[in-house]
């Protein structure tokens, strides 16, 4: 397959930056509900302070320049615009690796791991494991917009990304993904068994955890560690799935508020950076650098993709057909806030590498980049 690549640079107009600042200043703030902070959602005082920093302290141009320091392109696949970074390693033996984000992530997530993965020699690492990196925006996210139509399921996105890798001339390649990327990555393995060398995931959910109705006898056979993971999953299901229900059923309705109000978009995303990052950290910016967090939110805001990114949840909720599991070697990096369990992952995946860490969380590339880089390198050193 031949792709027509259009070189791309992010260039948010000055007028959009001014509009963001004006909207933030004009925010109509709600009253704080009673109860402990964060129990009913993002605290007003916290969000007001963060919004003030977004307006007057955050430097979008610096983040934009960092993104633009890497080659970027857009192309058409299956009628859809696909945006991606393509960072080639200086190491002649480097292998191709596609990095897949999820929601509420973006290509910003990977800024702190691009260097160590693509140019390990310059970062004091053994150059024996070096990678040419392909980092796409998921369909409907960031600059992979607008949506070309309905039906952009995780499977269809996986198929588009296998075409992307083939079109770039990569006949054999590695796959890594977190959140939705941990769903899309293994599907790429099932669609392109002869091309995918291995799949590494973090923040896994679909296909890595027991279902809702775990039989009592099965629960009794679990280890204490596994039961803690089950408890995390149940607590998430009981208290933290509101976003999933809304995005999975009415993404269009949600989009009006988030596309019109930057504080609404900020709150919708920053809540996840509180709930899904390392629970030992008091605030989201204690786990993830504040400027990285706001750069990620800014991508959603400037591209107006609240609705189109949420649409992936609608597609998932209404179309559950998946390819057959593959025997592609799979590695898992499980951080402190993750809830996957190996025995359930092995039902759907060929698990050959499993690491568990006592720190970090859902956004590993931003929270614990060194641990993630080391685990990616360790896993792919074992597969050929």
PDB file of C-alpha atoms in Angstrom, residues 163-343:
ATOM      1  CA  UNK A 163      -2.320   0.042   6.928  1.00  0.00           C
ATOM      2  CA  UNK A 164      -0.361   3.020   8.248  1.00  0.00           C
ATOM      3  CA  UNK A 165       2.580   0.848   9.247  1.00  0.00           C
ATOM      4  CA  UNK A 166       2.508  -1.011   5.933  1.00  0.00           C
ATOM      5  CA  UNK A 167       2.300   2.259   4.028  1.00  0.00           C
ATOM      6  CA  UNK A 168       5.388   3.513   5.857  1.00  0.00           C
ATOM      7  CA  UNK A 169       7.243   0.452   4.602  1.00  0.00           C
ATOM      8  CA  UNK A 170       7.342  -1.466   7.874  1.00  0.00           C
ATOM      9  CA  UNK A 171       6.764  -5.147   7.180  1.00  0.00           C
ATOM     10  CA  UNK A 172       7.519  -6.177  10.791  1.00  0.00           C
ATOM     11  CA  UNK A 173       6.929  -3.955  13.784  1.00  0.00           C
ATOM     12  CA  UNK A 174       6.268  -3.685  17.500  1.00  0.00           C
ATOM     13  CA  UNK A 175       3.110  -2.310  19.149  1.00  0.00           C
ATOM     14  CA  UNK A 176       2.669  -0.544  22.488  1.00  0.00           C
ATOM     15  CA  UNK A 177      -0.470   0.999  23.944  1.00  0.00           C
ATOM     16  CA  UNK A 178      -2.229   2.164  27.080  1.00  0.00           C
ATOM     17  CA  UNK A 179      -5.921   2.597  27.907  1.00  0.00           C
ATOM     18  CA  UNK A 180      -7.717   2.310  24.548  1.00  0.00           C
ATOM     19  CA  UNK A 181      -4.277   1.662  23.101  1.00  0.00           C
ATOM     20  CA  UNK A 182      -4.149  -1.520  25.205  1.00  0.00           C
ATOM     21  CA  UNK A 183      -7.338  -2.580  23.416  1.00  0.00           C
ATOM     22  CA  UNK A 184      -6.367  -1.479  19.906  1.00  0.00           C
ATOM     23  CA  UNK A 185      -2.812  -2.870  20.134  1.00  0.00           C
ATOM     24  CA  UNK A 186      -3.789  -6.521  20.653  1.00  0.00           C
ATOM     25  CA  UNK A 187      -6.387  -6.178  17.888  1.00  0.00           C
ATOM     26  CA  UNK A 188      -3.561  -5.089  15.576  1.00  0.00           C
ATOM     27  CA  UNK A 189      -1.820  -8.311  16.579  1.00  0.00           C
ATOM     28  CA  UNK A 190      -4.863 -10.366  15.650  1.00  0.00           C
ATOM     29  CA  UNK A 191      -5.283  -8.564  12.311  1.00  0.00           C
ATOM     30  CA  UNK A 192      -1.618  -8.721  11.332  1.00  0.00           C
ATOM     31  CA  UNK A 193      -0.170 -11.799  13.024  1.00  0.00           C
ATOM     32  CA  UNK A 194       2.587 -12.117  10.443  1.00  0.00           C
ATOM     33  CA  UNK A 195       3.693  -8.498  10.870  1.00  0.00           C
ATOM     34  CA  UNK A 196       3.369  -7.713  14.577  1.00  0.00           C
ATOM     35  CA  UNK A 197       6.472  -8.821  16.486  1.00  0.00           C
ATOM     36  CA  UNK A 198       4.908  -8.313  19.891  1.00  0.00           C
ATOM     37  CA  UNK A 199       2.417  -6.186  21.795  1.00  0.00           C
ATOM     38  CA  UNK A 200       3.234  -4.370  25.038  1.00  0.00           C
ATOM     39  CA  UNK A 201       0.454  -2.761  27.064  1.00  0.00           C
ATOM     40  CA  UNK A 202      -0.049  -0.656  30.159  1.00  0.00           C
ATOM     41  CA  UNK A 203      -3.301   0.464  31.823  1.00  0.00           C
ATOM     42  CA  UNK A 204      -5.069  -2.595  30.375  1.00  0.00           C
ATOM     43  CA  UNK A 205      -8.758  -3.252  30.920  1.00  0.00           C
ATOM     44  CA  UNK A 206     -10.654  -4.960  28.083  1.00  0.00           C
ATOM     45  CA  UNK A 207      -9.602  -8.608  27.980  1.00  0.00           C
ATOM     46  CA  UNK A 208      -7.308  -8.361  30.999  1.00  0.00           C
ATOM     47  CA  UNK A 209      -9.829  -8.478  33.865  1.00  0.00           C
ATOM     48  CA  UNK A 210     -12.622 -10.768  35.069  1.00  0.00           C
ATOM     49  CA  UNK A 211     -16.173  -9.945  34.086  1.00  0.00           C
ATOM     50  CA  UNK A 212     -18.707  -8.329  36.391  1.00  0.00           C
ATOM     51  CA  UNK A 213     -20.280 -11.549  37.641  1.00  0.00           C
ATOM     52  CA  UNK A 214     -17.352 -13.389  39.156  1.00  0.00           C
ATOM     53  CA  UNK A 215     -18.544 -16.738  40.611  1.00  0.00           C
ATOM     54  CA  UNK A 216     -17.987 -17.175  44.333  1.00  0.00           C
ATOM     55  CA  UNK A 217     -15.856 -20.281  43.912  1.00  0.00           C
ATOM     56  CA  UNK A 218     -13.672 -18.525  41.381  1.00  0.00           C
ATOM     57  CA  UNK A 219     -13.262 -15.540  43.697  1.00  0.00           C
ATOM     58  CA  UNK A 220     -12.334 -17.855  46.563  1.00  0.00           C
ATOM     59  CA  UNK A 221      -9.479 -19.261  44.480  1.00  0.00           C
ATOM     60  CA  UNK A 222      -7.885 -15.843  43.945  1.00  0.00           C
ATOM     61  CA  UNK A 223      -4.797 -14.678  45.785  1.00  0.00           C
ATOM     62  CA  UNK A 224      -4.981 -11.692  48.144  1.00  0.00           C
ATOM     63  CA  UNK A 225      -3.297  -9.527  45.519  1.00  0.00           C
ATOM     64  CA  UNK A 226      -5.808 -10.610  42.886  1.00  0.00           C
ATOM     65  CA  UNK A 227      -8.698  -9.885  45.246  1.00  0.00           C
ATOM     66  CA  UNK A 228      -7.375  -6.344  45.730  1.00  0.00           C
ATOM     67  CA  UNK A 229      -7.426  -5.925  41.971  1.00  0.00           C
ATOM     68  CA  UNK A 230     -10.991  -7.233  41.838  1.00  0.00           C
ATOM     69  CA  UNK A 231     -11.933  -4.718  44.542  1.00  0.00           C
ATOM     70  CA  UNK A 232     -10.390  -1.900  42.485  1.00  0.00           C
ATOM     71  CA  UNK A 233     -12.372  -2.995  39.465  1.00  0.00           C
ATOM     72  CA  UNK A 234     -15.606  -3.167  41.435  1.00  0.00           C
ATOM     73  CA  UNK A 235     -15.022   0.251  43.004  1.00  0.00           C
ATOM     74  CA  UNK A 236     -14.390   1.695  39.544  1.00  0.00           C
ATOM     75  CA  UNK A 237     -17.597   0.101  38.281  1.00  0.00           C
ATOM     76  CA  UNK A 238     -19.639   1.450  41.173  1.00  0.00           C
ATOM     77  CA  UNK A 239     -18.282   4.992  41.441  1.00  0.00           C
ATOM     78  CA  UNK A 240     -16.216   5.941  38.403  1.00  0.00           C
ATOM     79  CA  UNK A 241     -18.076   4.925  35.250  1.00  0.00           C
ATOM     80  CA  UNK A 242     -20.259   8.004  34.797  1.00  0.00           C
ATOM     81  CA  UNK A 243     -18.019   9.342  32.041  1.00  0.00           C
ATOM     82  CA  UNK A 244     -18.214   5.978  30.238  1.00  0.00           C
ATOM     83  CA  UNK A 245     -22.017   5.884  30.372  1.00  0.00           C
ATOM     84  CA  UNK A 246     -22.342   9.406  28.963  1.00  0.00           C
ATOM     85  CA  UNK A 247     -19.662   9.052  26.288  1.00  0.00           C
ATOM     86  CA  UNK A 248     -20.937   5.611  25.358  1.00  0.00           C
ATOM     87  CA  UNK A 249     -24.517   6.754  24.838  1.00  0.00           C
ATOM     88  CA  UNK A 250     -24.730  10.519  24.178  1.00  0.00           C
ATOM     89  CA  UNK A 251     -21.355  11.877  22.999  1.00  0.00           C
ATOM     90  CA  UNK A 252     -23.042  14.530  20.850  1.00  0.00           C
ATOM     91  CA  UNK A 253     -24.984  16.003  23.766  1.00  0.00           C
ATOM     92  CA  UNK A 254     -21.869  16.038  25.938  1.00  0.00           C
ATOM     93  CA  UNK A 255     -19.886  17.809  23.230  1.00  0.00           C
ATOM     94  CA  UNK A 256     -21.802  21.091  23.458  1.00  0.00           C
ATOM     95  CA  UNK A 257     -20.742  21.910  26.991  1.00  0.00           C
ATOM     96  CA  UNK A 258     -17.152  20.712  26.608  1.00  0.00           C
ATOM     97  CA  UNK A 259     -16.638  22.415  23.246  1.00  0.00           C
ATOM     98  CA  UNK A 260     -18.081  25.719  24.484  1.00  0.00           C
ATOM     99  CA  UNK A 261     -16.504  25.870  27.940  1.00  0.00           C
ATOM    100  CA  UNK A 262     -12.770  25.365  28.445  1.00  0.00           C
ATOM    101  CA  UNK A 263     -13.348  24.950  32.191  1.00  0.00           C
ATOM    102  CA  UNK A 264     -15.882  22.222  31.410  1.00  0.00           C
ATOM    103  CA  UNK A 265     -13.351  20.442  29.198  1.00  0.00           C
ATOM    104  CA  UNK A 266     -10.649  20.928  31.831  1.00  0.00           C
ATOM    105  CA  UNK A 267     -12.804  19.478  34.611  1.00  0.00           C
ATOM    106  CA  UNK A 268     -13.907  16.511  32.488  1.00  0.00           C
ATOM    107  CA  UNK A 269     -10.300  15.499  31.864  1.00  0.00           C
ATOM    108  CA  UNK A 270      -8.533  16.575  35.047  1.00  0.00           C
ATOM    109  CA  UNK A 271     -10.901  14.419  37.106  1.00  0.00           C
ATOM    110  CA  UNK A 272      -9.385  11.371  35.396  1.00  0.00           C
ATOM    111  CA  UNK A 273      -5.875  12.616  36.110  1.00  0.00           C
ATOM    112  CA  UNK A 274      -6.877  12.662  39.778  1.00  0.00           C
ATOM    113  CA  UNK A 275      -8.725   9.325  39.903  1.00  0.00           C
ATOM    114  CA  UNK A 276      -6.470   7.279  37.644  1.00  0.00           C
ATOM    115  CA  UNK A 277      -2.987   8.418  38.659  1.00  0.00           C
ATOM    116  CA  UNK A 278      -1.004   7.117  41.637  1.00  0.00           C
ATOM    117  CA  UNK A 279      -3.293   7.291  44.660  1.00  0.00           C
ATOM    118  CA  UNK A 280      -0.349   8.268  46.850  1.00  0.00           C
ATOM    119  CA  UNK A 281      -0.305  11.685  45.177  1.00  0.00           C
ATOM    120  CA  UNK A 282      -2.628  14.355  46.540  1.00  0.00           C
ATOM    121  CA  UNK A 283      -3.235  16.313  43.338  1.00  0.00           C
ATOM    122  CA  UNK A 284      -3.099  15.474  39.624  1.00  0.00           C
ATOM    123  CA  UNK A 285      -0.049  17.698  39.073  1.00  0.00           C
ATOM    124  CA  UNK A 286       1.773  15.809  41.827  1.00  0.00           C
ATOM    125  CA  UNK A 287       1.579  12.746  39.573  1.00  0.00           C
ATOM    126  CA  UNK A 288       1.849  14.396  36.147  1.00  0.00           C
ATOM    127  CA  UNK A 289       3.663  17.682  35.437  1.00  0.00           C
ATOM    128  CA  UNK A 290       1.092  20.467  35.346  1.00  0.00           C
ATOM    129  CA  UNK A 291       2.236  21.818  31.977  1.00  0.00           C
ATOM    130  CA  UNK A 292       2.008  18.350  30.418  1.00  0.00           C
ATOM    131  CA  UNK A 293      -1.486  17.913  31.827  1.00  0.00           C
ATOM    132  CA  UNK A 294      -2.588  21.269  30.411  1.00  0.00           C
ATOM    133  CA  UNK A 295      -0.890  20.607  27.067  1.00  0.00           C
ATOM    134  CA  UNK A 296      -2.953  17.442  26.799  1.00  0.00           C
ATOM    135  CA  UNK A 297      -6.184  19.275  27.694  1.00  0.00           C
ATOM    136  CA  UNK A 298      -5.258  22.050  25.270  1.00  0.00           C
ATOM    137  CA  UNK A 299      -5.080  19.599  22.384  1.00  0.00           C
ATOM    138  CA  UNK A 300      -8.690  18.609  23.071  1.00  0.00           C
ATOM    139  CA  UNK A 301      -9.738  22.239  23.437  1.00  0.00           C
ATOM    140  CA  UNK A 302      -8.020  23.696  20.369  1.00  0.00           C
ATOM    141  CA  UNK A 303      -9.131  20.815  18.117  1.00  0.00           C
ATOM    142  CA  UNK A 304     -12.693  20.802  19.464  1.00  0.00           C
ATOM    143  CA  UNK A 305     -12.608  17.017  19.783  1.00  0.00           C
ATOM    144  CA  UNK A 306     -14.590  16.416  22.984  1.00  0.00           C
ATOM    145  CA  UNK A 307     -17.398  14.795  21.002  1.00  0.00           C
ATOM    146  CA  UNK A 308     -15.402  12.948  18.357  1.00  0.00           C
ATOM    147  CA  UNK A 309     -13.044  11.445  20.945  1.00  0.00           C
ATOM    148  CA  UNK A 310     -15.987  10.390  23.126  1.00  0.00           C
ATOM    149  CA  UNK A 311     -17.537   8.796  20.043  1.00  0.00           C
ATOM    150  CA  UNK A 312     -15.106   5.888  20.351  1.00  0.00           C
ATOM    151  CA  UNK A 313     -16.970   4.930  23.544  1.00  0.00           C
ATOM    152  CA  UNK A 314     -20.256   5.019  21.638  1.00  0.00           C
ATOM    153  CA  UNK A 315     -18.815   2.745  18.952  1.00  0.00           C
ATOM    154  CA  UNK A 316     -17.464   0.364  21.602  1.00  0.00           C
ATOM    155  CA  UNK A 317     -20.751   0.265  23.486  1.00  0.00           C
ATOM    156  CA  UNK A 318     -22.800  -0.442  20.367  1.00  0.00           C
ATOM    157  CA  UNK A 319     -20.472  -2.783  18.483  1.00  0.00           C
ATOM    158  CA  UNK A 320     -18.678  -5.424  20.523  1.00  0.00           C
ATOM    159  CA  UNK A 321     -17.514  -7.668  17.661  1.00  0.00           C
ATOM    160  CA  UNK A 322     -13.809  -8.433  17.983  1.00  0.00           C
ATOM    161  CA  UNK A 323     -11.321 -10.515  15.996  1.00  0.00           C
ATOM    162  CA  UNK A 324     -10.174 -13.816  17.418  1.00  0.00           C
ATOM    163  CA  UNK A 325      -7.359 -13.566  19.981  1.00  0.00           C
ATOM    164  CA  UNK A 326      -3.915 -14.010  18.487  1.00  0.00           C
ATOM    165  CA  UNK A 327      -0.828 -15.827  19.694  1.00  0.00           C
ATOM    166  CA  UNK A 328       1.339 -12.713  19.290  1.00  0.00           C
ATOM    167  CA  UNK A 329       3.706 -12.431  22.292  1.00  0.00           C
ATOM    168  CA  UNK A 330       2.267  -9.935  24.754  1.00  0.00           C
ATOM    169  CA  UNK A 331       3.903  -8.034  27.590  1.00  0.00           C
ATOM    170  CA  UNK A 332       2.109  -6.196  30.391  1.00  0.00           C
ATOM    171  CA  UNK A 333       3.336  -3.382  32.632  1.00  0.00           C
ATOM    172  CA  UNK A 334       0.981  -3.058  35.583  1.00  0.00           C
ATOM    173  CA  UNK A 335       1.270   0.082  37.694  1.00  0.00           C
ATOM    174  CA  UNK A 336      -0.080   0.689  41.186  1.00  0.00           C
ATOM    175  CA  UNK A 337      -3.539   1.880  40.166  1.00  0.00           C
ATOM    176  CA  UNK A 338      -4.130  -0.786  37.506  1.00  0.00           C
ATOM    177  CA  UNK A 339      -6.455  -3.715  38.145  1.00  0.00           C
ATOM    178  CA  UNK A 340      -5.580  -6.353  35.548  1.00  0.00           C
ATOM    179  CA  UNK A 341      -5.059  -9.957  36.665  1.00  0.00           C
ATOM    180  CA  UNK A 342      -2.684 -12.261  34.830  1.00  0.00           C
ATOM    181  CA  UNK A 343      -4.805 -15.417  34.924  1.00  0.00           C
TER     182      UNK A 343
END
